[in-house]
Structures are given as structure tokens and as C-alpha cells.
PDB file of C-alpha atoms in Angstrom:
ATOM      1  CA  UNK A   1     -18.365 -56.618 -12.003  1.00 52.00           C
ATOM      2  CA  UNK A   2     -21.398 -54.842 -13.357  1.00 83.00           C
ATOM      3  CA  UNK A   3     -23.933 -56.624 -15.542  1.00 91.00           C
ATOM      4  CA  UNK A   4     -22.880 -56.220 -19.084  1.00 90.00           C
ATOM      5  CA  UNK A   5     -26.728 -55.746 -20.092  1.00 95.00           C
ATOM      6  CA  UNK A   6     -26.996 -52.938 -17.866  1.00 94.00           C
ATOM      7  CA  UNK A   7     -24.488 -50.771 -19.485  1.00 91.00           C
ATOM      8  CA  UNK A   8     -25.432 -50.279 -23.307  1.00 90.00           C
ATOM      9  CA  UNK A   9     -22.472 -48.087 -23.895  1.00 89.00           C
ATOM     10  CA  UNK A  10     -20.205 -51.081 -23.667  1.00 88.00           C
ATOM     11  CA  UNK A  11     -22.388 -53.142 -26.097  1.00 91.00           C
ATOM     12  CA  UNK A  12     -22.152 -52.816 -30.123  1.00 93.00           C
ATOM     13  CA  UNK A  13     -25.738 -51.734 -30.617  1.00 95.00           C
ATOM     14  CA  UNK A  14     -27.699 -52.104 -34.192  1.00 95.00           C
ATOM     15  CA  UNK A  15     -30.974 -50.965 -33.369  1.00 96.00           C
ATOM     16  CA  UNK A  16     -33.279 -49.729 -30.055  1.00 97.00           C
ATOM     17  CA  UNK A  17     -36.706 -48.937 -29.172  1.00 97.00           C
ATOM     18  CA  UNK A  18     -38.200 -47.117 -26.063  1.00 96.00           C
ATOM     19  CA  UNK A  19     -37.468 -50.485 -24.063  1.00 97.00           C
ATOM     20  CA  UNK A  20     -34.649 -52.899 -25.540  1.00 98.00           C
ATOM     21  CA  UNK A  21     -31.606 -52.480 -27.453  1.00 97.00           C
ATOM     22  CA  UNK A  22     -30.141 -55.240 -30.157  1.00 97.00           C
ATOM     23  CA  UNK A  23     -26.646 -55.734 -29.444  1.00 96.00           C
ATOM     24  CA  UNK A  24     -24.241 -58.120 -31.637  1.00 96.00           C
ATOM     25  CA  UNK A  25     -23.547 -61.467 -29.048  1.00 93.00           C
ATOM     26  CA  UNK A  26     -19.495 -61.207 -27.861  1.00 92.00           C
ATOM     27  CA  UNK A  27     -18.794 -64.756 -29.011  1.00 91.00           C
ATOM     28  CA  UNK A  28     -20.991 -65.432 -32.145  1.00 92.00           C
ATOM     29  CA  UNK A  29     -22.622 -68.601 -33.616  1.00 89.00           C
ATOM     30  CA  UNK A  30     -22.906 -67.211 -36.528  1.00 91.00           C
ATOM     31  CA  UNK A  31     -21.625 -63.619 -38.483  1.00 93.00           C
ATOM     32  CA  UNK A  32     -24.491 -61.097 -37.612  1.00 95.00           C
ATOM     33  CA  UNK A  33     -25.349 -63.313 -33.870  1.00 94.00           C
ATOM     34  CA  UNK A  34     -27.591 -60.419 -31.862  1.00 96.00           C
ATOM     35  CA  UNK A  35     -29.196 -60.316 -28.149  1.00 97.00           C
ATOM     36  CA  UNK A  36     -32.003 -58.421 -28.375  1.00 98.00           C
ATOM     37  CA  UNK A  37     -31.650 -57.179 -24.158  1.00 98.00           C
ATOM     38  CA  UNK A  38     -34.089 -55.023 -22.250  1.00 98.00           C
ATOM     39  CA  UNK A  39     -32.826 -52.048 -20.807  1.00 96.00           C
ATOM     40  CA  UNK A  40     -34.283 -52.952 -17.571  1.00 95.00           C
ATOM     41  CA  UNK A  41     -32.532 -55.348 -15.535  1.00 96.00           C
ATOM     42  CA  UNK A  42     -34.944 -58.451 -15.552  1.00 97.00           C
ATOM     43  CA  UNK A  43     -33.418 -61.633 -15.604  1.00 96.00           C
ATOM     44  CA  UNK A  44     -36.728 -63.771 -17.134  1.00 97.00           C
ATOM     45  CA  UNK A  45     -39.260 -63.419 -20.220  1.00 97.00           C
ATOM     46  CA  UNK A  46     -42.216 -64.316 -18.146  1.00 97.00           C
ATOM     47  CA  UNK A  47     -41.338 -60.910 -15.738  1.00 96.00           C
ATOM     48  CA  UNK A  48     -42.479 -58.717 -18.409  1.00 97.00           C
ATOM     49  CA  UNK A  49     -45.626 -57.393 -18.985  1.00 97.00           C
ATOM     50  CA  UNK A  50     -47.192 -58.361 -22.190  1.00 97.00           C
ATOM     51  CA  UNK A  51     -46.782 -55.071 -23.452  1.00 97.00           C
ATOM     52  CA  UNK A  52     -42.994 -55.190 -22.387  1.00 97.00           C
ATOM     53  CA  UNK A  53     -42.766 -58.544 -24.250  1.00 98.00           C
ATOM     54  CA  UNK A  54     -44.476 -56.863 -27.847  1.00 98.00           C
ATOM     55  CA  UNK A  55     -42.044 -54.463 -27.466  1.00 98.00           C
ATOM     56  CA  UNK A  56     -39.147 -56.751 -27.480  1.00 98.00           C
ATOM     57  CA  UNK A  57     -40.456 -59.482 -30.050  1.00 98.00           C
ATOM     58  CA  UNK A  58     -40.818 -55.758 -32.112  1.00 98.00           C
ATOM     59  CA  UNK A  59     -37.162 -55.491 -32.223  1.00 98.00           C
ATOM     60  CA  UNK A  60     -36.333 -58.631 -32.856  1.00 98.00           C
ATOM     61  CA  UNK A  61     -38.075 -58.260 -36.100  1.00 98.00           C
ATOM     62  CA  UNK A  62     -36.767 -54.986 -36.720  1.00 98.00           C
ATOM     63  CA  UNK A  63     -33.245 -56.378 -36.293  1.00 98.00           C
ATOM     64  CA  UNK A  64     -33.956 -59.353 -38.367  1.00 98.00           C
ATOM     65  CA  UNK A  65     -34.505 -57.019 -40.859  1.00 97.00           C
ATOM     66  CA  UNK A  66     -31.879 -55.157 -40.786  1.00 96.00           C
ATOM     67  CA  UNK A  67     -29.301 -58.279 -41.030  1.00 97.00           C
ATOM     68  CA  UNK A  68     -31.411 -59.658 -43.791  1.00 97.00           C
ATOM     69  CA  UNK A  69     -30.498 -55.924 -45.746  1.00 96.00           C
ATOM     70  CA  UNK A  70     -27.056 -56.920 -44.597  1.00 93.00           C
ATOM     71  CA  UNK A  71     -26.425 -60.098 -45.399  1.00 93.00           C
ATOM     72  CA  UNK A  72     -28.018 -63.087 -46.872  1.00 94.00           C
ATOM     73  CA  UNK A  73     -29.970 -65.457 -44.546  1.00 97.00           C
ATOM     74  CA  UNK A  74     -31.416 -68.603 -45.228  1.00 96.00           C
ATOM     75  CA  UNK A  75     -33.119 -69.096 -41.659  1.00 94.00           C
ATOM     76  CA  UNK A  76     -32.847 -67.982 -38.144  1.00 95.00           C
ATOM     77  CA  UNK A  77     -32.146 -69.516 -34.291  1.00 93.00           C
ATOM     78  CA  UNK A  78     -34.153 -67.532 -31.807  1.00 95.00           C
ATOM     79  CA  UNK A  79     -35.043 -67.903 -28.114  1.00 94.00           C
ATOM     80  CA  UNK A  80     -34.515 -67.315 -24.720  1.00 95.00           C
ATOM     81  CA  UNK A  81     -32.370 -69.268 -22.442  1.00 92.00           C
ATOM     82  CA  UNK A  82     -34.554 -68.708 -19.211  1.00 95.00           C
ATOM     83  CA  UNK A  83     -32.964 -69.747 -16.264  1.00 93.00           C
ATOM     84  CA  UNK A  84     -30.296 -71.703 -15.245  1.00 91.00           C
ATOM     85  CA  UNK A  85     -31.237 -75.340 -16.100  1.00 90.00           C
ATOM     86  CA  UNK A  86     -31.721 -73.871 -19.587  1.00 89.00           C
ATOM     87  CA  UNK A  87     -28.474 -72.941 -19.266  1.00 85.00           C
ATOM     88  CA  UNK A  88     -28.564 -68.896 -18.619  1.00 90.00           C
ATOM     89  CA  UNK A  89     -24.828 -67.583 -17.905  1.00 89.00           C
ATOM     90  CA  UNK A  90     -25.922 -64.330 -17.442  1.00 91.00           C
ATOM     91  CA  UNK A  91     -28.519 -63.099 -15.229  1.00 94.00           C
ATOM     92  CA  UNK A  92     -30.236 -60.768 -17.364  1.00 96.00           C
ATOM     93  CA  UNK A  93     -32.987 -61.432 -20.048  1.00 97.00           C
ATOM     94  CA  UNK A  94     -32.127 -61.500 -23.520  1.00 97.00           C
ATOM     95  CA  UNK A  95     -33.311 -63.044 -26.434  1.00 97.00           C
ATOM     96  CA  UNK A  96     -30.639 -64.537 -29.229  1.00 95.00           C
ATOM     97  CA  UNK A  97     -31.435 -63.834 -32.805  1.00 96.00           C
ATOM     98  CA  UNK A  98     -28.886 -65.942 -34.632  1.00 94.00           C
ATOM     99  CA  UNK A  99     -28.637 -65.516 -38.425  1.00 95.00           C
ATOM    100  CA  UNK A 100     -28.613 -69.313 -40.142  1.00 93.00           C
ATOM    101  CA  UNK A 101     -27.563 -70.026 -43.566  1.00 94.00           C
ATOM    102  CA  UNK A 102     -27.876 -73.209 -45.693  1.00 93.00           C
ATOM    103  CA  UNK A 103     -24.668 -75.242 -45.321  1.00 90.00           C
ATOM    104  CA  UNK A 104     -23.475 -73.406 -42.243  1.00 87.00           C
ATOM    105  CA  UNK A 105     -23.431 -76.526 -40.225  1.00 84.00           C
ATOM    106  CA  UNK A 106     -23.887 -80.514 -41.792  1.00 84.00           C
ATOM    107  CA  UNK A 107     -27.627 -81.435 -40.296  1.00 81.00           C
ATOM    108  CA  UNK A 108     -29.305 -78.904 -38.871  1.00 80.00           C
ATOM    109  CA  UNK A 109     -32.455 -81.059 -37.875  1.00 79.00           C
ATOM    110  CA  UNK A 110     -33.738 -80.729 -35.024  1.00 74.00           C
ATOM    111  CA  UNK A 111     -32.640 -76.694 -34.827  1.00 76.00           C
ATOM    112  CA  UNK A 112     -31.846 -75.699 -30.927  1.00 73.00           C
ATOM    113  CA  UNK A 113     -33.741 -78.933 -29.552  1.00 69.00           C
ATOM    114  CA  UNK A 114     -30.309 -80.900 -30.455  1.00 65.00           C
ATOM    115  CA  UNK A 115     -28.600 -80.215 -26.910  1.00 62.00           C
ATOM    116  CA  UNK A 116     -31.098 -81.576 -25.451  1.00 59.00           C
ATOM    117  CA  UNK A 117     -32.242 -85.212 -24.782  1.00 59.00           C
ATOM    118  CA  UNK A 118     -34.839 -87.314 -27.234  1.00 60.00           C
ATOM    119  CA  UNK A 119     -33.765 -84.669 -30.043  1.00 58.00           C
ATOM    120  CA  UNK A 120     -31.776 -87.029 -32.452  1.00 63.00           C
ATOM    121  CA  UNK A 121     -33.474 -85.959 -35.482  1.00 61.00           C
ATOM    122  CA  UNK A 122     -32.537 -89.358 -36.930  1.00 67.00           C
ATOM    123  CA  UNK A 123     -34.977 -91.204 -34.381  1.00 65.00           C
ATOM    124  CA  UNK A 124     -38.143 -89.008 -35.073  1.00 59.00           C
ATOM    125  CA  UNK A 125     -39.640 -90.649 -38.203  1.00 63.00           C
ATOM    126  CA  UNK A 126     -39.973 -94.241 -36.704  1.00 69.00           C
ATOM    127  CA  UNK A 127     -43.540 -96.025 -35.227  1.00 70.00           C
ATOM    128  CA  UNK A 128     -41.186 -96.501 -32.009  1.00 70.00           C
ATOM    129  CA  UNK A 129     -40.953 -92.807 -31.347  1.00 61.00           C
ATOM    130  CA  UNK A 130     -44.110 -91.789 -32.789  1.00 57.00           C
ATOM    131  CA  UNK A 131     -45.731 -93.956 -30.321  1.00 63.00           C
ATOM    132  CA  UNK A 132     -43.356 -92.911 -27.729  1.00 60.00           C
ATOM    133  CA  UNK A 133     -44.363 -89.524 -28.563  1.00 52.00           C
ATOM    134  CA  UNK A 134     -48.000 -90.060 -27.906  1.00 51.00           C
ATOM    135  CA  UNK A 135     -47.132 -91.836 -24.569  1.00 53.00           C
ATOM    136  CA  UNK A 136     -45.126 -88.320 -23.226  1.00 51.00           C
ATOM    137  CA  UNK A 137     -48.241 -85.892 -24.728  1.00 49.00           C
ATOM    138  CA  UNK A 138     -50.522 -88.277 -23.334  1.00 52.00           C
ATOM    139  CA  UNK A 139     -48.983 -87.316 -19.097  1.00 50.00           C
ATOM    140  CA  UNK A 140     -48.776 -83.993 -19.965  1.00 52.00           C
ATOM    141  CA  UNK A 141     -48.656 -82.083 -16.264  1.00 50.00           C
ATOM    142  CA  UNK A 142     -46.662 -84.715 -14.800  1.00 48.00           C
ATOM    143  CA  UNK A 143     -43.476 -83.588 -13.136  1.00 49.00           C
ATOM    144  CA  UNK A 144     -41.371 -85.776 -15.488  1.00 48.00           C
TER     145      UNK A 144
END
């Protein structure tokens, strides 16, 4: 099968520039999810060019602002899952833009960190994990 990302025409498109198209996501998070997708096939952020990369973070802000003339927003979710430990499933760049509003889910804390490890929100705000905290800044470059 052919990338999906490739092939605008089969996308739902809400805005474009020179470079990158915004495209509503196939199986939302949240009314108004978008990919904002290069139209070259690149499968990671840090293969652009910087100018490549302005380009893209310009449509993301020009799509955020189009949903926010849309619909109301209280927050957004935005990023790039780059690779396949950060758990890519499709192997072309894009960036998710994913509308928030208050009360859309019971404790947001801790925003996209919360599938990870260490990201119970609940844990943060004690001298344990402050102090814990220091310990992991404090080997920054190791390998773990």
C-alpha cells in the first residue's frame, strides 16, 4: 500500500503552505485532531532543514487558528512521535495538533508525558522525587 502522507488527495485537508498540508487525524483524540504532514516523504523532524521545520511549525499555528475560529479550545497536545520507540506507526513525519478542552478527560497532569514512565503527576510534588529529579539532571549524557 502507498503511504497515506504521500497522497494528499486522500486526506481531509484544512489548510497548506508551499511545504506541508494540515490534514484532520483518521481516528481522533479529540473533535478537530490534525497532522500537520510534509509533502515530502521524510519520516523524522530532525531531517528537515531549519527552514523546512519554520515552515511546518508555521502551519501548525495557522491551523491552530483556524480550529480556535471553529471551535472553542481550552489548550492543545502537540508533538511529534519520532521514531519507533516513540511509538511512530507510520513512517512519515507528521506533527499532531490535538485540540484540548477543560473537562475532556478527569486529570490531565502530566499532558503527553503520562504514557510514559516516572510521569504520575501525583508523585511530582514530593522531596523524594524532587531529589530524585536532581539525581537524573545531575547524569545527564548517560545512556540511561
Amino acid at each position: 500500500m502507498s503511504c497515506l502522507f504521500c497522497d494528499p488527495a486522500r486526506s481531509r485537508i484544512l489548510a497548506r503552505n508551499d511545504g506541508w498540508y494540515a490534514r484532520f487525524d483518521n481516528f481522533p483524540a479529540t473533535p478537530c485532531h490534525l497532522e500537520i504532514v510534509p509533502f515530502s516523504h521524510v519520516t523524522s523532524w530532525f531531517d528537515l532543514s531549519p527552514v523546512e521545520q519554520l515552515e511546518g511549525l508555521s502551519l501548525l499555528a495557522e491551523a491552530a487558528d483556524v480550529i480556535t475560529s471553529m471551535r472553542r479550545v481550552d489548550g492543545w497536545n502537540w508533538g511529534v512521535n519520532d521514531g519507533e520507540a516513540a511509538g511512530r506507526t507510520i513512517g512519515h513525519l507528521h506533527i499532531h495538533l490535538i485540540p484540548r478542552r477543560l473537562g475532556d478527560q478527569d486529570d490531565p497532569r502530566g499532558g503527553i508525558r503520562r504514557g510514559l514512565p516516572n510521569a504520575d503527576p501525583n508523585t511530582w510534588d514530593t522531596p523524594e522525587a524532587q531529589t530524585t529529579a536532581v539525581a537524573r539532571n545531575d547524569v545527564l549524557g548517560s545512556s540511561t
